[in-house]
Amino acid sequence: MNRRTRDGHTDWCGKDHRCGLGEHRSDEIVVDVATRSRAVLVRVRTATGREHAEVRVRVALAPTEVAARRQLVGLLGDLRHAVTRAAIAARPRPGRAAR
């Protein structure tokens, strides 16, 4: 359960300049793989109460065009799979109330 604290923030909220316009934003969770890649995840609750995950990904590309394009195709396929899996998991099951 995501409780709100006395100041109106959630217990996971960063409670600083990242919150504004009714949004609450968590601290960044960063995954670094040497100098090759980086992913940053932030949990967001909008002014309407809807919660989202924002994910930024940076991956070093191969120096040749063909190899870089191959990497991008693979990355897009992997991202499509991850986003689809997360969206399916977020969908309430029929006959059950969303929590």
JSON list of N, CA, C and O in Angstrom, two decimals, residues 60-75:
[
{"chain": "A", "resi": 60, "resn": "ALA", "atom": "N", "xyz": [25.79, 1.86, -25.38]},
{"chain": "A", "resi": 60, "resn": "ALA", "atom": "CA", "xyz": [26.84, 2.19, -26.34]},
{"chain": "A", "resi": 60, "resn": "ALA", "atom": "C", "xyz": [26.64, 1.34, -27.59]},
{"chain": "A", "resi": 60, "resn": "ALA", "atom": "O", "xyz": [26.41, 0.13, -27.50]},
{"chain": "A", "resi": 61, "resn": "LEU", "atom": "N", "xyz": [26.68, 1.99, -28.75]},
{"chain": "A", "resi": 61, "resn": "LEU", "atom": "CA", "xyz": [26.48, 1.27, -30.01]},
{"chain": "A", "resi": 61, "resn": "LEU", "atom": "C", "xyz": [27.82, 0.89, -30.63]},
{"chain": "A", "resi": 61, "resn": "LEU", "atom": "O", "xyz": [28.84, 1.55, -30.41]},
{"chain": "A", "resi": 62, "resn": "ALA", "atom": "N", "xyz": [27.77, -0.16, -31.42]},
{"chain": "A", "resi": 62, "resn": "ALA", "atom": "CA", "xyz": [28.95, -0.61, -32.14]},
{"chain": "A", "resi": 62, "resn": "ALA", "atom": "C", "xyz": [29.42, 0.48, -33.10]},
{"chain": "A", "resi": 62, "resn": "ALA", "atom": "O", "xyz": [28.62, 1.30, -33.56]},
{"chain": "A", "resi": 63, "resn": "PRO", "atom": "N", "xyz": [30.70, 0.50, -33.44]},
{"chain": "A", "resi": 63, "resn": "PRO", "atom": "CA", "xyz": [31.23, 1.55, -34.30]},
{"chain": "A", "resi": 63, "resn": "PRO", "atom": "C", "xyz": [30.80, 1.45, -35.76]},
{"chain": "A", "resi": 63, "resn": "PRO", "atom": "O", "xyz": [30.83, 2.44, -36.48]},
{"chain": "A", "resi": 64, "resn": "THR", "atom": "N", "xyz": [30.37, 0.29, -36.21]},
{"chain": "A", "resi": 64, "resn": "THR", "atom": "CA", "xyz": [29.94, 0.17, -37.61]},
{"chain": "A", "resi": 64, "resn": "THR", "atom": "C", "xyz": [28.43, 0.26, -37.70]},
{"chain": "A", "resi": 64, "resn": "THR", "atom": "O", "xyz": [27.70, -0.16, -36.80]},
{"chain": "A", "resi": 65, "resn": "GLU", "atom": "N", "xyz": [27.96, 0.81, -38.81]},
{"chain": "A", "resi": 65, "resn": "GLU", "atom": "CA", "xyz": [26.52, 1.04, -38.99]},
{"chain": "A", "resi": 65, "resn": "GLU", "atom": "C", "xyz": [25.71, -0.25, -38.95]},
{"chain": "A", "resi": 65, "resn": "GLU", "atom": "O", "xyz": [24.67, -0.32, -38.31]},
{"chain": "A", "resi": 66, "resn": "VAL", "atom": "N", "xyz": [26.18, -1.27, -39.63]},
{"chain": "A", "resi": 66, "resn": "VAL", "atom": "CA", "xyz": [25.43, -2.54, -39.68]},
{"chain": "A", "resi": 66, "resn": "VAL", "atom": "C", "xyz": [25.29, -3.14, -38.29]},
{"chain": "A", "resi": 66, "resn": "VAL", "atom": "O", "xyz": [24.20, -3.56, -37.88]},
{"chain": "A", "resi": 67, "resn": "ALA", "atom": "N", "xyz": [26.39, -3.16, -37.54]},
{"chain": "A", "resi": 67, "resn": "ALA", "atom": "CA", "xyz": [26.34, -3.73, -36.19]},
{"chain": "A", "resi": 67, "resn": "ALA", "atom": "C", "xyz": [25.46, -2.87, -35.26]},
{"chain": "A", "resi": 67, "resn": "ALA", "atom": "O", "xyz": [24.70, -3.41, -34.45]},
{"chain": "A", "resi": 68, "resn": "ALA", "atom": "N", "xyz": [25.56, -1.55, -35.39]},
{"chain": "A", "resi": 68, "resn": "ALA", "atom": "CA", "xyz": [24.74, -0.66, -34.56]},
{"chain": "A", "resi": 68, "resn": "ALA", "atom": "C", "xyz": [23.25, -0.87, -34.85]},
{"chain": "A", "resi": 68, "resn": "ALA", "atom": "O", "xyz": [22.43, -0.93, -33.93]},
{"chain": "A", "resi": 69, "resn": "ARG", "atom": "N", "xyz": [22.91, -1.00, -36.11]},
{"chain": "A", "resi": 69, "resn": "ARG", "atom": "CA", "xyz": [21.50, -1.24, -36.46]},
{"chain": "A", "resi": 69, "resn": "ARG", "atom": "C", "xyz": [21.03, -2.59, -35.92]},
{"chain": "A", "resi": 69, "resn": "ARG", "atom": "O", "xyz": [19.90, -2.71, -35.45]},
{"chain": "A", "resi": 70, "resn": "ARG", "atom": "N", "xyz": [21.89, -3.57, -35.96]},
{"chain": "A", "resi": 70, "resn": "ARG", "atom": "CA", "xyz": [21.54, -4.89, -35.41]},
{"chain": "A", "resi": 70, "resn": "ARG", "atom": "C", "xyz": [21.28, -4.77, -33.91]},
{"chain": "A", "resi": 70, "resn": "ARG", "atom": "O", "xyz": [20.33, -5.35, -33.39]},
{"chain": "A", "resi": 71, "resn": "GLN", "atom": "N", "xyz": [22.12, -4.02, -33.23]},
{"chain": "A", "resi": 71, "resn": "GLN", "atom": "CA", "xyz": [21.92, -3.78, -31.80]},
{"chain": "A", "resi": 71, "resn": "GLN", "atom": "C", "xyz": [20.57, -3.10, -31.54]},
{"chain": "A", "resi": 71, "resn": "GLN", "atom": "O", "xyz": [19.84, -3.47, -30.62]},
{"chain": "A", "resi": 72, "resn": "LEU", "atom": "N", "xyz": [20.26, -2.08, -32.33]},
{"chain": "A", "resi": 72, "resn": "LEU", "atom": "CA", "xyz": [19.02, -1.34, -32.14]},
{"chain": "A", "resi": 72, "resn": "LEU", "atom": "C", "xyz": [17.79, -2.22, -32.37]},
{"chain": "A", "resi": 72, "resn": "LEU", "atom": "O", "xyz": [16.81, -2.14, -31.63]},
{"chain": "A", "resi": 73, "resn": "VAL", "atom": "N", "xyz": [17.85, -3.07, -33.38]},
{"chain": "A", "resi": 73, "resn": "VAL", "atom": "CA", "xyz": [16.74, -3.99, -33.63]},
{"chain": "A", "resi": 73, "resn": "VAL", "atom": "C", "xyz": [16.54, -4.92, -32.43]},
{"chain": "A", "resi": 73, "resn": "VAL", "atom": "O", "xyz": [15.42, -5.14, -31.97]},
{"chain": "A", "resi": 74, "resn": "GLY", "atom": "N", "xyz": [17.64, -5.45, -31.91]},
{"chain": "A", "resi": 74, "resn": "GLY", "atom": "CA", "xyz": [17.56, -6.33, -30.74]},
{"chain": "A", "resi": 74, "resn": "GLY", "atom": "C", "xyz": [17.04, -5.60, -29.52]},
{"chain": "A", "resi": 74, "resn": "GLY", "atom": "O", "xyz": [16.19, -6.10, -28.78]},
{"chain": "A", "resi": 75, "resn": "LEU", "atom": "N", "xyz": [17.54, -4.38, -29.32]},
{"chain": "A", "resi": 75, "resn": "LEU", "atom": "CA", "xyz": [17.11, -3.58, -28.17]},
{"chain": "A", "resi": 75, "resn": "LEU", "atom": "C", "xyz": [15.62, -3.27, -28.25]},
{"chain": "A", "resi": 75, "resn": "LEU", "atom": "O", "xyz": [14.89, -3.42, -27.26]}
]
